[in-house]
Amino acid sequence: GAVTISLTGLSADDNYVLDMEGKVADITGSPFTNPDLLNPGTHSMVIYNRAEGFTFDGRTARVNAHTDGTSVISLPGYLKTVSQEITVTADDTLRVNPVPQQRVRDLQLELEVTQGRPELIQSVTATLSGIAGIFDMEKGQTIGEPTSTVFSFTRDGSKLTADARLLGTMGAVQTLSLIHISEPTRL
């Protein structure tokens, strides 16, 4: 049987992929018909977008590492996935309307310097540990060991702000460590 997929709101730059039991096809429009006919029965289907900042291996999406290899990038693209079982009937077309879910969340941090002279702060770098770096698209959950990400704050007066995008947290504790560089004080 044939499988036709309709994704609501699909745009040309979404770069979606259909993984039908390990066989991958680029979704070129909506509706999209799987190029292969399937045997009658139940099949496992995963749909995802090739979001920037991710590496895909089978049904696993991994946030790319920084060039130093010790942490993951802080602002990967918006990964969207959906996984479902479908039942195909012989000599018929199954029409499905899956809804991919966004798997990353934006984290916006704002800190205020309440003591000293914030104008002397030249830069602030943060390391956030205890976050997820791998997503199992078939199971719809984060997997693996906790990792960390590094990002920079910008200063506007006494306020420090930073943005990160995360798959989620891993482990019992998340730690945010800050390193700041200030101008030397002149007398």
PDB file of C-alpha atoms in Angstrom:
ATOM      1  CA  GLY A   1       0.000   0.000   0.000  1.00  0.00           C
ATOM      2  CA  ALA A   2       0.950   3.634  -0.435  1.00  0.00           C
ATOM      3  CA  VAL A   3       1.412   6.233   2.314  1.00  0.00           C
ATOM      4  CA  THR A   4       0.667   9.911   1.723  1.00  0.00           C
ATOM      5  CA  ILE A   5       1.742  12.432   4.353  1.00  0.00           C
ATOM      6  CA  SER A   6       0.341  15.935   4.818  1.00  0.00           C
ATOM      7  CA  LEU A   7       2.266  18.329   7.045  1.00  0.00           C
ATOM      8  CA  THR A   8       0.432  21.536   7.918  1.00  0.00           C
ATOM      9  CA  GLY A   9       2.404  24.730   7.397  1.00  0.00           C
ATOM     10  CA  LEU A  10       5.323  23.070   5.586  1.00  0.00           C
ATOM     11  CA  SER A  11       7.608  25.608   3.914  1.00  0.00           C
ATOM     12  CA  ALA A  12      10.371  25.027   1.378  1.00  0.00           C
ATOM     13  CA  ASP A  13      13.163  25.687   3.919  1.00  0.00           C
ATOM     14  CA  ASP A  14      11.844  23.268   6.563  1.00  0.00           C
ATOM     15  CA  ASN A  15      13.927  20.399   5.082  1.00  0.00           C
ATOM     16  CA  TYR A  16      11.787  17.518   6.454  1.00  0.00           C
ATOM     17  CA  VAL A  17      12.725  13.854   6.174  1.00  0.00           C
ATOM     18  CA  LEU A  18      10.589  10.708   6.290  1.00  0.00           C
ATOM     19  CA  ASP A  19      12.196   7.666   7.905  1.00  0.00           C
ATOM     20  CA  MET A  20      10.023   4.655   7.205  1.00  0.00           C
ATOM     21  CA  GLU A  21      11.612   1.788   9.158  1.00  0.00           C
ATOM     22  CA  GLY A  22      15.134   2.986   8.372  1.00  0.00           C
ATOM     23  CA  LYS A  23      14.548   3.922   4.733  1.00  0.00           C
ATOM     24  CA  VAL A  24      14.887   7.701   4.382  1.00  0.00           C
ATOM     25  CA  ALA A  25      13.260  10.052   1.841  1.00  0.00           C
ATOM     26  CA  ASP A  26      13.298  13.851   1.653  1.00  0.00           C
ATOM     27  CA  ILE A  27       9.798  15.315   1.948  1.00  0.00           C
ATOM     28  CA  THR A  28       9.555  17.581  -1.083  1.00  0.00           C
ATOM     29  CA  GLY A  29       6.106  19.061  -0.485  1.00  0.00           C
ATOM     30  CA  SER A  30       2.802  18.521   1.228  1.00  0.00           C
ATOM     31  CA  PRO A  31       1.083  16.200   0.565  1.00  0.00           C
ATOM     32  CA  PHE A  32       4.030  13.870   0.008  1.00  0.00           C
ATOM     33  CA  THR A  33       3.712  10.236  -1.061  1.00  0.00           C
ATOM     34  CA  ASN A  34       6.328   7.801   0.196  1.00  0.00           C
ATOM     35  CA  PRO A  35       8.199   6.631  -2.930  1.00  0.00           C
ATOM     36  CA  ASP A  36       8.051   2.975  -1.808  1.00  0.00           C
ATOM     37  CA  LEU A  37       4.952   0.826  -1.492  1.00  0.00           C
ATOM     38  CA  LEU A  38       4.747  -0.946   1.859  1.00  0.00           C
ATOM     39  CA  ASN A  39       3.629  -4.452   2.716  1.00  0.00           C
ATOM     40  CA  PRO A  40       0.305  -4.667   4.565  1.00  0.00           C
ATOM     41  CA  GLY A  41       0.692  -4.389   8.331  1.00  0.00           C
ATOM     42  CA  THR A  42       2.104  -2.080  10.985  1.00  0.00           C
ATOM     43  CA  HIS A  43       5.109   0.128  10.227  1.00  0.00           C
ATOM     44  CA  SER A  44       7.214   2.558  12.259  1.00  0.00           C
ATOM     45  CA  MET A  45       7.393   6.102  10.844  1.00  0.00           C
ATOM     46  CA  VAL A  46       9.555   9.009  12.015  1.00  0.00           C
ATOM     47  CA  ILE A  47       9.431  12.487  10.476  1.00  0.00           C
ATOM     48  CA  TYR A  48      11.936  15.192  11.386  1.00  0.00           C
ATOM     49  CA  ASN A  49      13.454  18.364  10.035  1.00  0.00           C
ATOM     50  CA  ARG A  50      17.197  18.621   9.423  1.00  0.00           C
ATOM     51  CA  ALA A  51      17.631  21.500  11.838  1.00  0.00           C
ATOM     52  CA  GLU A  52      20.915  23.412  11.739  1.00  0.00           C
ATOM     53  CA  GLY A  53      23.350  22.522  14.485  1.00  0.00           C
ATOM     54  CA  PHE A  54      22.332  18.848  14.658  1.00  0.00           C
ATOM     55  CA  THR A  55      23.929  15.673  13.330  1.00  0.00           C
ATOM     56  CA  PHE A  56      21.543  12.852  12.434  1.00  0.00           C
ATOM     57  CA  ASP A  57      22.385   9.174  12.784  1.00  0.00           C
ATOM     58  CA  GLY A  58      19.455   6.917  12.024  1.00  0.00           C
ATOM     59  CA  ARG A  59      16.671   8.013  14.341  1.00  0.00           C
ATOM     60  CA  THR A  60      18.958   9.932  16.695  1.00  0.00           C
ATOM     61  CA  ALA A  61      19.608  13.682  16.606  1.00  0.00           C
ATOM     62  CA  ARG A  62      22.744  14.970  18.321  1.00  0.00           C
ATOM     63  CA  VAL A  63      23.499  18.632  19.057  1.00  0.00           C
ATOM     64  CA  ASN A  64      26.802  19.496  17.376  1.00  0.00           C
ATOM     65  CA  ALA A  65      29.828  20.003  19.603  1.00  0.00           C
ATOM     66  CA  HIS A  66      31.851  23.201  19.875  1.00  0.00           C
ATOM     67  CA  THR A  67      35.169  23.074  18.056  1.00  0.00           C
ATOM     68  CA  ASP A  68      36.925  22.171  21.331  1.00  0.00           C
ATOM     69  CA  GLY A  69      34.698  19.065  21.591  1.00  0.00           C
ATOM     70  CA  THR A  70      34.001  19.544  25.301  1.00  0.00           C
ATOM     71  CA  SER A  71      30.505  21.043  25.068  1.00  0.00           C
ATOM     72  CA  VAL A  72      27.593  21.393  22.639  1.00  0.00           C
ATOM     73  CA  ILE A  73      26.684  24.544  20.733  1.00  0.00           C
ATOM     74  CA  SER A  74      24.313  26.849  22.576  1.00  0.00           C
ATOM     75  CA  LEU A  75      21.928  27.814  19.755  1.00  0.00           C
ATOM     76  CA  PRO A  76      21.091  24.847  17.513  1.00  0.00           C
ATOM     77  CA  GLY A  77      18.126  25.171  15.156  1.00  0.00           C
ATOM     78  CA  TYR A  78      14.549  24.278  16.042  1.00  0.00           C
ATOM     79  CA  LEU A  79      14.389  20.473  15.846  1.00  0.00           C
ATOM     80  CA  LYS A  80      10.861  19.175  15.159  1.00  0.00           C
ATOM     81  CA  THR A  81       9.953  15.478  15.159  1.00  0.00           C
ATOM     82  CA  VAL A  82       7.021  13.096  15.194  1.00  0.00           C
ATOM     83  CA  SER A  83       7.022   9.296  15.541  1.00  0.00           C
ATOM     84  CA  GLN A  84       4.067   7.021  15.083  1.00  0.00           C
ATOM     85  CA  GLU A  85       3.010   3.533  14.128  1.00  0.00           C
ATOM     86  CA  ILE A  86       0.904   3.287  10.977  1.00  0.00           C
ATOM     87  CA  THR A  87      -1.121   0.395   9.602  1.00  0.00           C
ATOM     88  CA  VAL A  88      -0.981  -0.118   5.846  1.00  0.00           C
ATOM     89  CA  THR A  89      -3.678  -1.967   3.896  1.00  0.00           C
ATOM     90  CA  ALA A  90      -2.979  -3.803   0.626  1.00  0.00           C
ATOM     91  CA  ASP A  91      -3.895  -1.943  -2.577  1.00  0.00           C
ATOM     92  CA  ASP A  92      -4.927   1.210  -0.733  1.00  0.00           C
ATOM     93  CA  THR A  93      -3.464   4.624   0.131  1.00  0.00           C
ATOM     94  CA  LEU A  94      -3.091   5.519   3.807  1.00  0.00           C
ATOM     95  CA  ARG A  95      -3.324   9.261   4.394  1.00  0.00           C
ATOM     96  CA  VAL A  96      -1.709  10.554   7.582  1.00  0.00           C
ATOM     97  CA  ASN A  97      -1.520  14.055   9.030  1.00  0.00           C
ATOM     98  CA  PRO A  98       1.296  13.909  11.595  1.00  0.00           C
ATOM     99  CA  VAL A  99       2.125  17.010  13.629  1.00  0.00           C
ATOM    100  CA  PRO A 100       5.865  17.396  14.337  1.00  0.00           C
ATOM    101  CA  GLN A 101       6.575  18.747  17.822  1.00  0.00           C
ATOM    102  CA  GLN A 102       9.314  21.257  18.614  1.00  0.00           C
ATOM    103  CA  ARG A 103      11.953  19.444  20.678  1.00  0.00           C
ATOM    104  CA  VAL A 104      14.151  22.357  21.777  1.00  0.00           C
ATOM    105  CA  ARG A 105      13.283  25.161  24.134  1.00  0.00           C
ATOM    106  CA  ASP A 106      14.605  28.697  24.315  1.00  0.00           C
ATOM    107  CA  LEU A 107      16.330  29.720  27.520  1.00  0.00           C
ATOM    108  CA  GLN A 108      16.674  33.466  28.095  1.00  0.00           C
ATOM    109  CA  LEU A 109      18.767  34.592  31.042  1.00  0.00           C
ATOM    110  CA  GLU A 110      18.843  38.063  32.532  1.00  0.00           C
ATOM    111  CA  LEU A 111      21.061  39.013  35.439  1.00  0.00           C
ATOM    112  CA  GLU A 112      21.486  42.397  37.088  1.00  0.00           C
ATOM    113  CA  VAL A 113      24.710  43.610  38.649  1.00  0.00           C
ATOM    114  CA  THR A 114      23.706  45.264  41.926  1.00  0.00           C
ATOM    115  CA  GLN A 115      27.135  45.956  43.419  1.00  0.00           C
ATOM    116  CA  GLY A 116      30.334  47.451  42.116  1.00  0.00           C
ATOM    117  CA  ARG A 117      30.748  49.125  38.745  1.00  0.00           C
ATOM    118  CA  PRO A 118      29.037  47.123  35.999  1.00  0.00           C
ATOM    119  CA  GLU A 119      30.478  49.445  33.326  1.00  0.00           C
ATOM    120  CA  LEU A 120      33.875  47.815  33.936  1.00  0.00           C
ATOM    121  CA  ILE A 121      32.600  44.400  32.807  1.00  0.00           C
ATOM    122  CA  GLN A 122      34.050  43.626  29.374  1.00  0.00           C
ATOM    123  CA  SER A 123      32.690  40.114  28.920  1.00  0.00           C
ATOM    124  CA  VAL A 124      30.849  37.341  30.730  1.00  0.00           C
ATOM    125  CA  THR A 125      30.978  33.730  29.581  1.00  0.00           C
ATOM    126  CA  ALA A 126      28.735  31.058  31.064  1.00  0.00           C
ATOM    127  CA  THR A 127      28.881  27.274  31.182  1.00  0.00           C
ATOM    128  CA  LEU A 128      25.592  25.465  31.789  1.00  0.00           C
ATOM    129  CA  SER A 129      26.037  21.796  32.700  1.00  0.00           C
ATOM    130  CA  GLY A 130      23.526  19.016  33.183  1.00  0.00           C
ATOM    131  CA  ILE A 131      21.762  19.437  29.848  1.00  0.00           C
ATOM    132  CA  ALA A 132      20.717  16.972  27.142  1.00  0.00           C
ATOM    133  CA  GLY A 133      22.707  16.628  23.933  1.00  0.00           C
ATOM    134  CA  ILE A 134      21.013  13.666  22.206  1.00  0.00           C
ATOM    135  CA  PHE A 135      17.382  13.084  21.220  1.00  0.00           C
ATOM    136  CA  ASP A 136      15.895   9.686  20.307  1.00  0.00           C
ATOM    137  CA  MET A 137      13.381  10.680  17.620  1.00  0.00           C
ATOM    138  CA  GLU A 138      11.606   7.311  17.626  1.00  0.00           C
ATOM    139  CA  LYS A 139      11.004   7.260  21.383  1.00  0.00           C
ATOM    140  CA  GLY A 140      10.503  11.038  21.602  1.00  0.00           C
ATOM    141  CA  GLN A 141      12.922  11.525  24.499  1.00  0.00           C
ATOM    142  CA  THR A 142      16.407  12.698  25.392  1.00  0.00           C
ATOM    143  CA  ILE A 143      19.039  10.008  25.932  1.00  0.00           C
ATOM    144  CA  GLY A 144      22.712   9.683  26.851  1.00  0.00           C
ATOM    145  CA  GLU A 145      24.859  11.346  29.453  1.00  0.00           C
ATOM    146  CA  PRO A 146      24.519  14.948  30.640  1.00  0.00           C
ATOM    147  CA  THR A 147      26.605  17.469  28.721  1.00  0.00           C
ATOM    148  CA  SER A 148      27.235  21.210  28.907  1.00  0.00           C
ATOM    149  CA  THR A 149      27.092  24.290  26.715  1.00  0.00           C
ATOM    150  CA  VAL A 150      29.032  27.545  26.711  1.00  0.00           C
ATOM    151  CA  PHE A 151      27.582  30.934  25.775  1.00  0.00           C
ATOM    152  CA  SER A 152      28.259  34.643  26.231  1.00  0.00           C
ATOM    153  CA  PHE A 153      26.282  37.374  27.928  1.00  0.00           C
ATOM    154  CA  THR A 154      25.869  40.876  26.557  1.00  0.00           C
ATOM    155  CA  ARG A 155      25.846  43.858  28.899  1.00  0.00           C
ATOM    156  CA  ASP A 156      23.493  46.822  28.714  1.00  0.00           C
ATOM    157  CA  GLY A 157      24.137  49.081  31.683  1.00  0.00           C
ATOM    158  CA  SER A 158      23.807  46.879  34.742  1.00  0.00           C
ATOM    159  CA  LYS A 159      21.865  44.103  32.953  1.00  0.00           C
ATOM    160  CA  LEU A 160      23.485  40.979  31.506  1.00  0.00           C
ATOM    161  CA  THR A 161      21.471  38.909  29.019  1.00  0.00           C
ATOM    162  CA  ALA A 162      22.101  35.632  27.176  1.00  0.00           C
ATOM    163  CA  ASP A 163      20.160  33.188  25.014  1.00  0.00           C
ATOM    164  CA  ALA A 164      20.534  29.429  24.656  1.00  0.00           C
ATOM    165  CA  ARG A 165      18.437  26.694  23.056  1.00  0.00           C
ATOM    166  CA  LEU A 166      18.256  23.339  24.816  1.00  0.00           C
ATOM    167  CA  LEU A 167      16.855  19.848  24.223  1.00  0.00           C
ATOM    168  CA  GLY A 168      16.230  19.690  27.963  1.00  0.00           C
ATOM    169  CA  THR A 169      17.994  18.785  31.169  1.00  0.00           C
ATOM    170  CA  MET A 170      19.741  15.542  32.128  1.00  0.00           C
ATOM    171  CA  GLY A 171      20.664  14.355  35.584  1.00  0.00           C
ATOM    172  CA  ALA A 172      19.590  15.679  38.935  1.00  0.00           C
ATOM    173  CA  VAL A 173      21.514  18.974  38.909  1.00  0.00           C
ATOM    174  CA  GLN A 174      22.112  21.777  36.429  1.00  0.00           C
ATOM    175  CA  THR A 175      24.936  24.203  37.196  1.00  0.00           C
ATOM    176  CA  LEU A 176      25.493  27.664  35.718  1.00  0.00           C
ATOM    177  CA  SER A 177      29.088  28.925  36.089  1.00  0.00           C
ATOM    178  CA  LEU A 178      30.069  32.470  35.107  1.00  0.00           C
ATOM    179  CA  ILE A 179      33.473  33.866  34.191  1.00  0.00           C
ATOM    180  CA  HIS A 180      33.794  37.607  33.744  1.00  0.00           C
ATOM    181  CA  ILE A 181      36.569  39.838  32.507  1.00  0.00           C
ATOM    182  CA  SER A 182      36.652  43.419  33.739  1.00  0.00           C
ATOM    183  CA  GLU A 183      38.716  46.468  32.877  1.00  0.00           C
ATOM    184  CA  PRO A 184      41.386  47.242  35.448  1.00  0.00           C
ATOM    185  CA  THR A 185      40.353  49.988  37.826  1.00  0.00           C
ATOM    186  CA  ARG A 186      42.213  53.280  37.500  1.00  0.00           C
ATOM    187  CA  LEU A 187      42.824  55.479  40.503  1.00  0.00           C
TER     188      LEU A 187
END
